[in-house]
CSV table of C-alpha atoms in Angstrom, one decimal:
chain,number,residue,atom,x,y,z
L,1,UNK,CA,-46.1,132.2,47.1
L,2,UNK,CA,-48.4,133.0,44.2
L,3,UNK,CA,-45.6,133.9,41.8
L,4,UNK,CA,-47.0,131.6,39.1
L,5,UNK,CA,-50.3,133.4,39.0
L,6,UNK,CA,-49.6,137.1,39.3
L,7,UNK,CA,-46.2,137.5,37.8
L,8,UNK,CA,-45.7,135.2,34.8
L,9,UNK,CA,-44.0,138.0,32.9
L,10,UNK,CA,-41.2,138.0,35.5
L,11,UNK,CA,-40.3,134.4,35.3
L,12,UNK,CA,-41.0,133.2,31.8
L,13,UNK,CA,-39.9,136.1,29.7
L,14,UNK,CA,-36.4,136.3,31.1
L,15,UNK,CA,-35.3,132.8,30.3
L,16,UNK,CA,-35.8,131.8,26.6
L,17,UNK,CA,-37.8,134.0,24.2
L,18,UNK,CA,-35.5,137.0,24.2
L,19,UNK,CA,-37.9,139.6,25.4
L,20,UNK,CA,-39.0,142.3,23.0
L,21,UNK,CA,-41.2,144.5,25.1
L,22,UNK,CA,-43.4,145.5,22.1
L,23,UNK,CA,-42.6,149.2,21.7
L,24,UNK,CA,-39.7,151.6,21.9
L,25,UNK,CA,-36.9,149.2,23.0
L,26,UNK,CA,-37.5,146.8,20.1
L,27,UNK,CA,-34.3,147.5,18.2
L,28,UNK,CA,-31.9,144.7,17.1
L,29,UNK,CA,-29.1,144.8,19.6
L,30,UNK,CA,-25.5,143.7,19.5
L,31,UNK,CA,-24.6,140.5,21.4
L,32,UNK,CA,-21.7,140.1,23.7
L,33,UNK,CA,-20.1,136.8,24.7
L,34,UNK,CA,-19.1,136.2,28.3
L,35,UNK,CA,-17.1,133.1,29.3
L,36,UNK,CA,-17.2,131.8,32.8
L,37,UNK,CA,-14.2,130.2,34.7
L,38,UNK,CA,-15.7,126.8,34.0
L,39,UNK,CA,-15.8,127.6,30.3
L,40,UNK,CA,-19.5,128.1,29.8
L,41,UNK,CA,-20.4,130.6,27.1
L,42,UNK,CA,-23.2,133.2,27.7
L,43,UNK,CA,-24.5,135.4,24.9
L,44,UNK,CA,-26.1,138.5,26.3
L,45,UNK,CA,-27.3,141.7,24.8
L,46,UNK,CA,-24.9,144.5,24.9
L,47,UNK,CA,-27.2,146.6,27.1
L,48,UNK,CA,-27.2,143.8,29.7
L,49,UNK,CA,-23.4,143.4,29.6
L,50,UNK,CA,-23.0,147.1,30.1
L,51,UNK,CA,-24.7,146.8,33.4
L,52,UNK,CA,-21.5,145.0,34.5
L,53,UNK,CA,-19.1,147.9,35.1
L,54,UNK,CA,-16.2,145.5,34.9
L,55,UNK,CA,-17.2,144.2,31.4
L,56,UNK,CA,-18.0,147.7,30.3
L,57,UNK,CA,-14.5,149.0,31.1
L,58,UNK,CA,-13.0,145.8,29.5
L,59,UNK,CA,-14.7,146.8,26.3
L,60,UNK,CA,-13.6,150.4,26.6
L,61,UNK,CA,-10.0,149.2,26.9
L,62,UNK,CA,-10.1,146.6,24.1
L,63,UNK,CA,-13.1,147.3,21.8
L,64,UNK,CA,-12.2,144.7,19.3
L,65,UNK,CA,-12.6,141.7,21.6
L,66,UNK,CA,-15.6,139.4,20.9
L,67,UNK,CA,-15.4,137.3,24.1
L,68,UNK,CA,-14.9,138.5,27.6
L,69,UNK,CA,-13.3,136.0,29.9
L,70,UNK,CA,-14.5,136.1,33.5
L,71,UNK,CA,-11.9,134.0,35.3
L,72,UNK,CA,-13.4,134.6,38.8
L,73,UNK,CA,-16.9,133.7,37.9
L,74,UNK,CA,-18.5,130.3,37.6
L,75,UNK,CA,-21.5,129.6,35.4
L,76,UNK,CA,-24.3,129.3,38.0
L,77,UNK,CA,-24.0,132.6,39.8
L,78,UNK,CA,-23.2,134.2,36.4
L,79,UNK,CA,-26.5,133.0,34.9
L,80,UNK,CA,-28.4,134.3,37.9
L,81,UNK,CA,-26.7,137.6,37.8
L,82,UNK,CA,-27.5,137.9,34.1
L,83,UNK,CA,-31.2,137.0,34.8
L,84,UNK,CA,-31.3,139.9,37.4
L,85,UNK,CA,-29.7,142.4,35.0
L,86,UNK,CA,-32.0,141.6,32.2
L,87,UNK,CA,-34.9,142.6,34.4
L,88,UNK,CA,-33.2,145.7,35.6
L,89,UNK,CA,-32.8,146.8,31.9
L,90,UNK,CA,-36.6,146.6,31.5
L,91,UNK,CA,-37.1,148.7,34.6
L,92,UNK,CA,-34.7,151.2,33.2
L,93,UNK,CA,-36.8,151.5,30.0
L,94,UNK,CA,-40.1,151.5,31.9
L,95,UNK,CA,-39.5,152.7,35.5
L,96,UNK,CA,-41.9,151.1,37.9
L,97,UNK,CA,-40.5,151.2,41.4
L,98,UNK,CA,-43.2,149.0,42.9
L,99,UNK,CA,-42.7,146.3,40.3
L,100,UNK,CA,-38.9,146.5,40.6
L,101,UNK,CA,-39.1,146.2,44.4
L,102,UNK,CA,-41.4,143.2,44.0
L,103,UNK,CA,-39.1,141.6,41.4
L,104,UNK,CA,-36.0,142.1,43.6
L,105,UNK,CA,-37.7,140.7,46.6
L,106,UNK,CA,-38.8,137.6,44.7
L,107,UNK,CA,-35.4,137.2,43.1
L,108,UNK,CA,-33.7,136.7,46.4
L,109,UNK,CA,-36.5,134.9,48.2
L,110,UNK,CA,-36.4,131.9,45.8
L,111,UNK,CA,-32.6,131.6,46.1
L,112,UNK,CA,-30.8,129.2,48.5
L,113,UNK,CA,-28.3,130.5,51.0
L,114,UNK,CA,-25.6,129.1,48.9
L,115,UNK,CA,-26.9,130.9,45.7
L,116,UNK,CA,-26.9,134.2,47.6
L,117,UNK,CA,-23.4,133.7,49.0
L,118,UNK,CA,-22.0,132.7,45.7
L,119,UNK,CA,-23.5,135.7,43.9
L,120,UNK,CA,-22.1,138.3,46.3
L,121,UNK,CA,-18.5,138.1,45.2
L,122,UNK,CA,-19.7,137.9,41.5
L,123,UNK,CA,-21.8,141.0,41.9
L,124,UNK,CA,-18.9,142.7,43.6
L,125,UNK,CA,-16.4,141.6,40.9
L,126,UNK,CA,-18.7,142.7,38.1
L,127,UNK,CA,-19.5,145.9,40.0
L,128,UNK,CA,-23.3,145.7,39.8
L,129,UNK,CA,-24.1,147.9,42.7
L,130,UNK,CA,-27.9,147.5,42.8
L,131,UNK,CA,-27.6,143.7,42.8
L,132,UNK,CA,-24.9,143.8,45.5
L,133,UNK,CA,-27.2,145.9,47.7
L,134,UNK,CA,-30.1,143.6,47.2
L,135,UNK,CA,-28.0,140.5,48.0
L,136,UNK,CA,-26.4,142.1,51.0
L,137,UNK,CA,-29.8,143.1,52.4
L,138,UNK,CA,-31.1,139.6,51.7
L,139,UNK,CA,-28.2,137.9,53.6
L,140,UNK,CA,-28.6,140.5,56.4
L,141,UNK,CA,-32.3,139.6,56.7
L,142,UNK,CA,-31.5,135.9,56.7
L,143,UNK,CA,-29.0,136.1,59.6
L,144,UNK,CA,-30.7,138.8,61.6
L,145,UNK,CA,-32.5,136.5,64.1
L,146,UNK,CA,-30.0,133.6,63.9
L,147,UNK,CA,-27.6,132.3,66.6
L,148,UNK,CA,-23.9,132.9,66.6
L,149,UNK,CA,-23.4,129.2,65.8
L,150,UNK,CA,-25.7,129.4,62.8
L,151,UNK,CA,-23.9,132.5,61.5
L,152,UNK,CA,-20.4,130.9,61.9
L,153,UNK,CA,-21.7,127.9,59.8
L,154,UNK,CA,-23.4,130.2,57.3
L,155,UNK,CA,-20.1,132.1,56.5
L,156,UNK,CA,-17.8,129.1,57.1
L,157,UNK,CA,-16.0,130.8,60.1
L,158,UNK,CA,-14.2,128.9,62.8
L,159,UNK,CA,-14.6,130.1,66.4
L,160,UNK,CA,-11.3,131.4,67.5
L,161,UNK,CA,-12.3,132.7,71.0
L,162,UNK,CA,-11.4,130.9,74.2
L,163,UNK,CA,-14.4,129.8,76.2
L,164,UNK,CA,-13.8,132.6,78.7
L,165,UNK,CA,-13.6,135.3,76.1
L,166,UNK,CA,-16.8,134.2,74.5
L,167,UNK,CA,-18.6,134.0,77.8
L,168,UNK,CA,-17.4,137.5,78.7
L,169,UNK,CA,-18.7,138.9,75.4
L,170,UNK,CA,-22.1,137.1,75.9
L,171,UNK,CA,-22.4,138.6,79.3
L,172,UNK,CA,-21.7,142.0,78.0
L,173,UNK,CA,-24.8,142.0,75.8
L,174,UNK,CA,-26.9,139.2,77.4
L,175,UNK,CA,-30.1,140.8,76.1
L,176,UNK,CA,-28.9,140.4,72.5
L,177,UNK,CA,-29.1,136.6,72.8
L,178,UNK,CA,-32.8,136.6,73.7
L,179,UNK,CA,-35.5,135.8,71.2
L,180,UNK,CA,-33.1,134.2,68.7
L,181,UNK,CA,-34.5,131.7,66.2
L,182,UNK,CA,-33.9,127.9,66.7
L,183,UNK,CA,-31.1,126.8,64.3
N,1,UNK,CA,-31.9,120.9,57.1
N,2,UNK,CA,-31.0,124.6,57.0
N,3,UNK,CA,-27.8,123.8,58.7
N,4,UNK,CA,-26.8,121.5,55.9
N,5,UNK,CA,-27.3,124.2,53.4
N,6,UNK,CA,-25.2,126.5,55.5
N,7,UNK,CA,-22.4,124.0,55.7
N,8,UNK,CA,-22.4,123.5,51.9
N,9,UNK,CA,-21.7,127.2,51.6
N,10,UNK,CA,-18.5,126.8,53.6
N,11,UNK,CA,-16.4,126.4,50.5
N,12,UNK,CA,-17.1,129.8,49.2
N,13,UNK,CA,-16.5,132.3,51.9
N,14,UNK,CA,-17.4,135.9,51.4
N,15,UNK,CA,-14.4,138.2,51.7
N,16,UNK,CA,-14.3,140.4,54.7
N,17,UNK,CA,-14.8,143.7,53.0
N,18,UNK,CA,-18.1,142.3,51.7
N,19,UNK,CA,-19.0,140.9,55.1
N,20,UNK,CA,-18.8,144.5,56.3
N,21,UNK,CA,-21.4,145.6,53.8
N,22,UNK,CA,-23.7,142.9,55.0
N,23,UNK,CA,-23.3,143.7,58.7
N,24,UNK,CA,-23.9,147.4,58.0
N,25,UNK,CA,-27.4,146.3,56.9
N,26,UNK,CA,-27.9,144.2,60.0
N,27,UNK,CA,-29.7,145.6,63.1
N,28,UNK,CA,-27.8,146.5,66.2
N,29,UNK,CA,-29.1,143.8,68.4
N,30,UNK,CA,-27.9,141.1,65.9
N,31,UNK,CA,-24.5,142.8,65.5
N,32,UNK,CA,-23.9,142.9,69.2
N,33,UNK,CA,-24.6,139.2,69.2
N,34,UNK,CA,-22.3,138.6,66.2
N,35,UNK,CA,-19.3,140.0,68.0
N,36,UNK,CA,-19.1,136.5,69.3
N,37,UNK,CA,-18.7,134.9,65.9
N,38,UNK,CA,-14.9,135.4,65.7
N,39,UNK,CA,-12.1,137.7,66.7
N,40,UNK,CA,-12.1,139.3,63.3
N,41,UNK,CA,-15.8,139.9,63.4
N,42,UNK,CA,-15.5,141.4,66.8
N,43,UNK,CA,-12.8,143.8,65.7
N,44,UNK,CA,-14.7,144.7,62.6
N,45,UNK,CA,-17.9,145.4,64.5
N,46,UNK,CA,-16.1,147.6,67.1
N,47,UNK,CA,-14.2,149.6,64.6
N,48,UNK,CA,-15.0,153.4,64.9
N,49,UNK,CA,-15.4,153.4,61.1
N,50,UNK,CA,-18.0,150.6,61.3
N,51,UNK,CA,-19.9,152.2,64.1
N,52,UNK,CA,-20.1,155.5,62.3
N,53,UNK,CA,-21.2,153.9,59.0
N,54,UNK,CA,-23.8,151.9,60.9
N,55,UNK,CA,-25.1,155.0,62.6
N,56,UNK,CA,-25.3,156.8,59.2
N,57,UNK,CA,-27.5,154.0,57.9
N,58,UNK,CA,-29.7,153.9,61.0
N,59,UNK,CA,-33.4,154.7,61.0
N,60,UNK,CA,-34.4,157.7,63.0
N,61,UNK,CA,-35.8,157.0,66.5
N,62,UNK,CA,-38.5,158.8,68.5
N,63,UNK,CA,-38.0,159.2,72.2
N,64,UNK,CA,-41.1,159.4,74.2
N,65,UNK,CA,-41.5,160.0,77.9
N,66,UNK,CA,-44.4,158.5,79.8
N,67,UNK,CA,-43.1,159.4,83.3
N,68,UNK,CA,-41.7,157.6,85.1
N,69,UNK,CA,-40.8,155.5,82.0
N,70,UNK,CA,-38.8,156.5,79.0
N,71,UNK,CA,-39.5,154.4,76.0
N,72,UNK,CA,-38.1,154.4,72.5
N,73,UNK,CA,-40.2,154.0,69.4
N,74,UNK,CA,-39.3,153.5,65.9
N,75,UNK,CA,-40.7,155.9,63.4
N,76,UNK,CA,-44.2,155.0,62.2
N,77,UNK,CA,-43.0,153.7,58.8
N,78,UNK,CA,-41.2,150.7,60.4
N,79,UNK,CA,-43.0,147.9,62.0
N,80,UNK,CA,-44.6,148.9,65.3
N,81,UNK,CA,-43.3,150.3,68.5
N,82,UNK,CA,-40.3,148.8,70.3
N,83,UNK,CA,-41.1,149.0,73.9
N,84,UNK,CA,-38.1,146.8,74.8
N,85,UNK,CA,-35.8,149.8,75.1
N,86,UNK,CA,-37.3,151.2,78.3
N,87,UNK,CA,-34.8,152.4,80.7
N,88,UNK,CA,-33.2,149.4,82.3
N,89,UNK,CA,-30.9,151.1,84.8
N,90,UNK,CA,-31.4,152.0,88.4
N,91,UNK,CA,-34.3,154.3,88.0
N,92,UNK,CA,-34.2,157.7,89.5
N,93,UNK,CA,-37.3,158.9,91.3
N,94,UNK,CA,-37.6,161.8,88.9
N,95,UNK,CA,-35.7,162.6,85.8
N,96,UNK,CA,-35.8,164.7,82.6
N,97,UNK,CA,-34.5,164.2,79.1
N,98,UNK,CA,-31.9,166.9,78.6
N,99,UNK,CA,-30.7,166.4,75.1
N,100,UNK,CA,-29.9,163.7,72.5
N,101,UNK,CA,-27.3,163.3,69.8
N,102,UNK,CA,-26.7,160.4,67.4
N,103,UNK,CA,-29.0,158.2,69.4
N,104,UNK,CA,-27.3,158.9,72.7
N,105,UNK,CA,-29.5,160.5,75.3
N,106,UNK,CA,-28.5,162.8,78.2
N,107,UNK,CA,-30.7,162.4,81.2
N,108,UNK,CA,-30.8,164.3,84.5
N,109,UNK,CA,-32.1,162.2,87.3
N,110,UNK,CA,-32.7,162.9,91.0
N,111,UNK,CA,-31.8,160.2,93.4
N,112,UNK,CA,-33.0,159.8,96.9
N,113,UNK,CA,-29.9,157.8,97.6
N,114,UNK,CA,-27.7,160.7,96.8
N,115,UNK,CA,-29.5,163.1,99.1
N,116,UNK,CA,-31.9,164.0,96.4
N,117,UNK,CA,-29.1,165.5,94.3
N,118,UNK,CA,-29.0,165.4,90.5
N,119,UNK,CA,-26.9,162.9,88.5
N,120,UNK,CA,-26.3,163.2,84.8
N,121,UNK,CA,-26.6,160.0,82.9
N,122,UNK,CA,-25.6,159.2,79.3
N,123,UNK,CA,-27.9,156.5,77.9
N,124,UNK,CA,-27.5,154.7,74.6
N,125,UNK,CA,-30.8,152.8,74.2
N,126,UNK,CA,-29.7,151.0,71.1
N,127,UNK,CA,-27.0,149.0,72.9
N,128,UNK,CA,-28.7,149.4,76.3
N,129,UNK,CA,-25.7,151.0,78.0
N,130,UNK,CA,-25.7,153.7,80.6
N,131,UNK,CA,-23.0,155.8,82.1
N,132,UNK,CA,-23.3,157.9,85.2
N,133,UNK,CA,-21.3,161.1,84.9
N,134,UNK,CA,-19.2,162.3,87.8
N,135,UNK,CA,-20.6,165.5,89.3
N,136,UNK,CA,-19.2,168.7,87.9
N,137,UNK,CA,-17.7,171.4,90.1
N,138,UNK,CA,-20.2,173.8,91.8
N,139,UNK,CA,-23.0,171.4,91.1
N,140,UNK,CA,-25.3,172.3,93.9
N,141,UNK,CA,-24.7,175.9,94.6
N,142,UNK,CA,-25.8,177.3,91.3
N,143,UNK,CA,-29.1,178.5,90.2
N,144,UNK,CA,-29.0,178.6,86.5
N,145,UNK,CA,-27.7,175.7,84.5
N,146,UNK,CA,-27.6,175.1,80.8
N,147,UNK,CA,-26.9,171.6,79.6
N,148,UNK,CA,-26.4,170.0,76.3
N,149,UNK,CA,-25.0,167.0,74.5
N,150,UNK,CA,-22.9,167.1,71.3
N,151,UNK,CA,-20.6,165.1,69.2
N,152,UNK,CA,-17.2,166.5,68.3
N,153,UNK,CA,-16.0,165.0,65.0
N,154,UNK,CA,-12.5,166.5,65.4
N,155,UNK,CA,-11.8,164.5,68.5
N,156,UNK,CA,-14.4,161.8,67.8
N,157,UNK,CA,-15.8,162.4,71.2
N,158,UNK,CA,-19.2,163.0,72.8
N,159,UNK,CA,-19.2,166.1,75.0
N,160,UNK,CA,-21.7,167.4,77.6
N,161,UNK,CA,-21.4,171.2,77.7
N,162,UNK,CA,-22.6,172.9,80.8
N,163,UNK,CA,-22.9,176.6,81.5
N,164,UNK,CA,-23.4,177.7,85.1
N,165,UNK,CA,-23.7,181.1,86.7
N,166,UNK,CA,-21.9,181.0,89.9
N,167,UNK,CA,-24.5,182.8,91.9
N,168,UNK,CA,-27.9,184.5,91.9
N,169,UNK,CA,-27.3,187.9,90.4
N,170,UNK,CA,-26.2,189.2,87.0
N,171,UNK,CA,-22.9,190.1,88.5
N,172,UNK,CA,-21.9,186.5,89.0
N,173,UNK,CA,-19.8,185.1,86.2
N,174,UNK,CA,-20.7,182.4,83.8
N,175,UNK,CA,-18.5,179.3,83.8
N,176,UNK,CA,-18.3,177.0,80.8
N,177,UNK,CA,-17.7,173.4,81.7
N,178,UNK,CA,-17.7,170.3,79.5
N,179,UNK,CA,-17.6,166.6,80.1
N,180,UNK,CA,-15.6,164.6,77.6
N,181,UNK,CA,-16.7,161.0,77.1
N,182,UNK,CA,-13.2,160.0,75.9
N,183,UNK,CA,-11.4,161.4,79.0
N,184,UNK,CA,-14.3,160.6,81.4
N,185,UNK,CA,-13.9,163.9,83.2
N,186,UNK,CA,-15.0,167.6,83.3
N,187,UNK,CA,-12.9,170.5,82.1
N,188,UNK,CA,-13.8,174.2,82.7
N,189,UNK,CA,-13.2,177.5,81.1
N,190,UNK,CA,-14.0,180.5,83.2
N,191,UNK,CA,-13.2,183.1,80.5
N,192,UNK,CA,-15.0,181.3,77.8
N,193,UNK,CA,-17.9,183.8,77.5
N,194,UNK,CA,-15.9,187.0,77.9
N,195,UNK,CA,-13.6,185.7,75.1
N,196,UNK,CA,-16.2,184.4,72.7
N,197,UNK,CA,-19.1,186.8,72.9
N,198,UNK,CA,-18.9,190.2,71.2
N,199,UNK,CA,-21.4,192.0,73.2
N,200,UNK,CA,-20.3,191.7,76.8
N,201,UNK,CA,-23.0,194.0,78.1
N,202,UNK,CA,-25.7,191.7,76.7
N,203,UNK,CA,-24.1,188.9,78.6
N,204,UNK,CA,-24.8,190.5,81.9
N,205,UNK,CA,-28.5,190.5,81.3
N,206,UNK,CA,-28.7,187.0,79.8
N,207,UNK,CA,-31.2,184.8,81.5
N,208,UNK,CA,-30.9,181.1,80.9
N,209,UNK,CA,-34.4,180.0,80.9
N,210,UNK,CA,-34.4,176.2,80.9
N,211,UNK,CA,-32.1,173.4,80.2
N,212,UNK,CA,-33.8,171.4,77.6
N,213,UNK,CA,-33.9,173.9,74.8
N,214,UNK,CA,-31.0,172.5,72.7
N,215,UNK,CA,-31.3,172.4,69.0
N,216,UNK,CA,-28.7,170.7,66.8
N,217,UNK,CA,-28.2,172.4,63.4
N,218,UNK,CA,-25.6,170.9,61.2
N,219,UNK,CA,-23.9,169.3,64.1
N,220,UNK,CA,-23.7,172.5,66.1
N,221,UNK,CA,-25.5,173.0,69.4
N,222,UNK,CA,-27.7,176.0,69.5
N,223,UNK,CA,-29.4,177.3,72.7
N,224,UNK,CA,-32.1,179.8,73.1
N,225,UNK,CA,-31.3,182.7,75.5
N,226,UNK,CA,-33.6,185.3,76.9
N,227,UNK,CA,-32.2,188.6,77.7
């Protein structure tokens, strides 16, 4: 897609140069340190961390803490979740539904199946409802036209039906097996 | 290639309560197919809770008749018309749409095979299932019939109410009957009207005009009467 030409702001701004969208939001903000289960440290602005309901309540319970340990979260999905939340903060400051939709769509499109699947428990644990919705929809879209075998493999599920049981279920909704993508 | 990616995922399963949220966003056709994925997916997908939640998230449908074909179309904001949901059962030689509720449609069809008598059919186009209802009592002899379809949240049951006047004149009593999907049979209440209507005189002169005038307001069936 043409993401490099028409949306440079979305990709470059997020990563390094901490974005200071020129006007009203340009106040110096407090940083919060998050520590992943594999001991990586993430410094994020307070406003971003407060998007994580879990982190927010952690701070409300123990305000003096300087580092929040996230024992259930590894570095890679955490960094992706932070990237998402940074953008959402901008949309909160300057609401633009069309841009937000576009960003959310691009965010999931460029992720691998594994990235999506890894982020879902993280978004759930950190209680980031918007992201969880976006991820669930993205996974739903990816499996929609797939075969039963593909979906088992996608979620790491073993078939525990007998051949007869499975055949009976397939007969019951034979039309639902038509027009399915090749694996 | 894609399969490799999927297998790599295997190490990090998504917990079941999160799988539910994903499947709630997946279309019905896919979900029916995914009942085959595993026993636990099959039980999850057939849970009454799941079915209700999925229904609550469903897009509205428009039912159109192009006699002798009934077809189902998605609302214009979704992509195109879905002609694949045309009636796929033994087609009566004439039929009417009587009512619909939660995506379930009540049809009344006349079959040559049954001496041209009417059969009532419940049709769920989304899962392409049909159910022929048994004939209610005094099916043929009555002149006026009022029919509807409703969902009763108290008993989690779909019901087909039917009001018949057992004869031609205003002196003949009304009988209230209803078919329960859960029990698969009809029940009947002869005194229903005399017990539930305040103005019994008005009842005598009620004329039931037509059967397809049901309106659902807040889950309650309303009918239009002429008197």
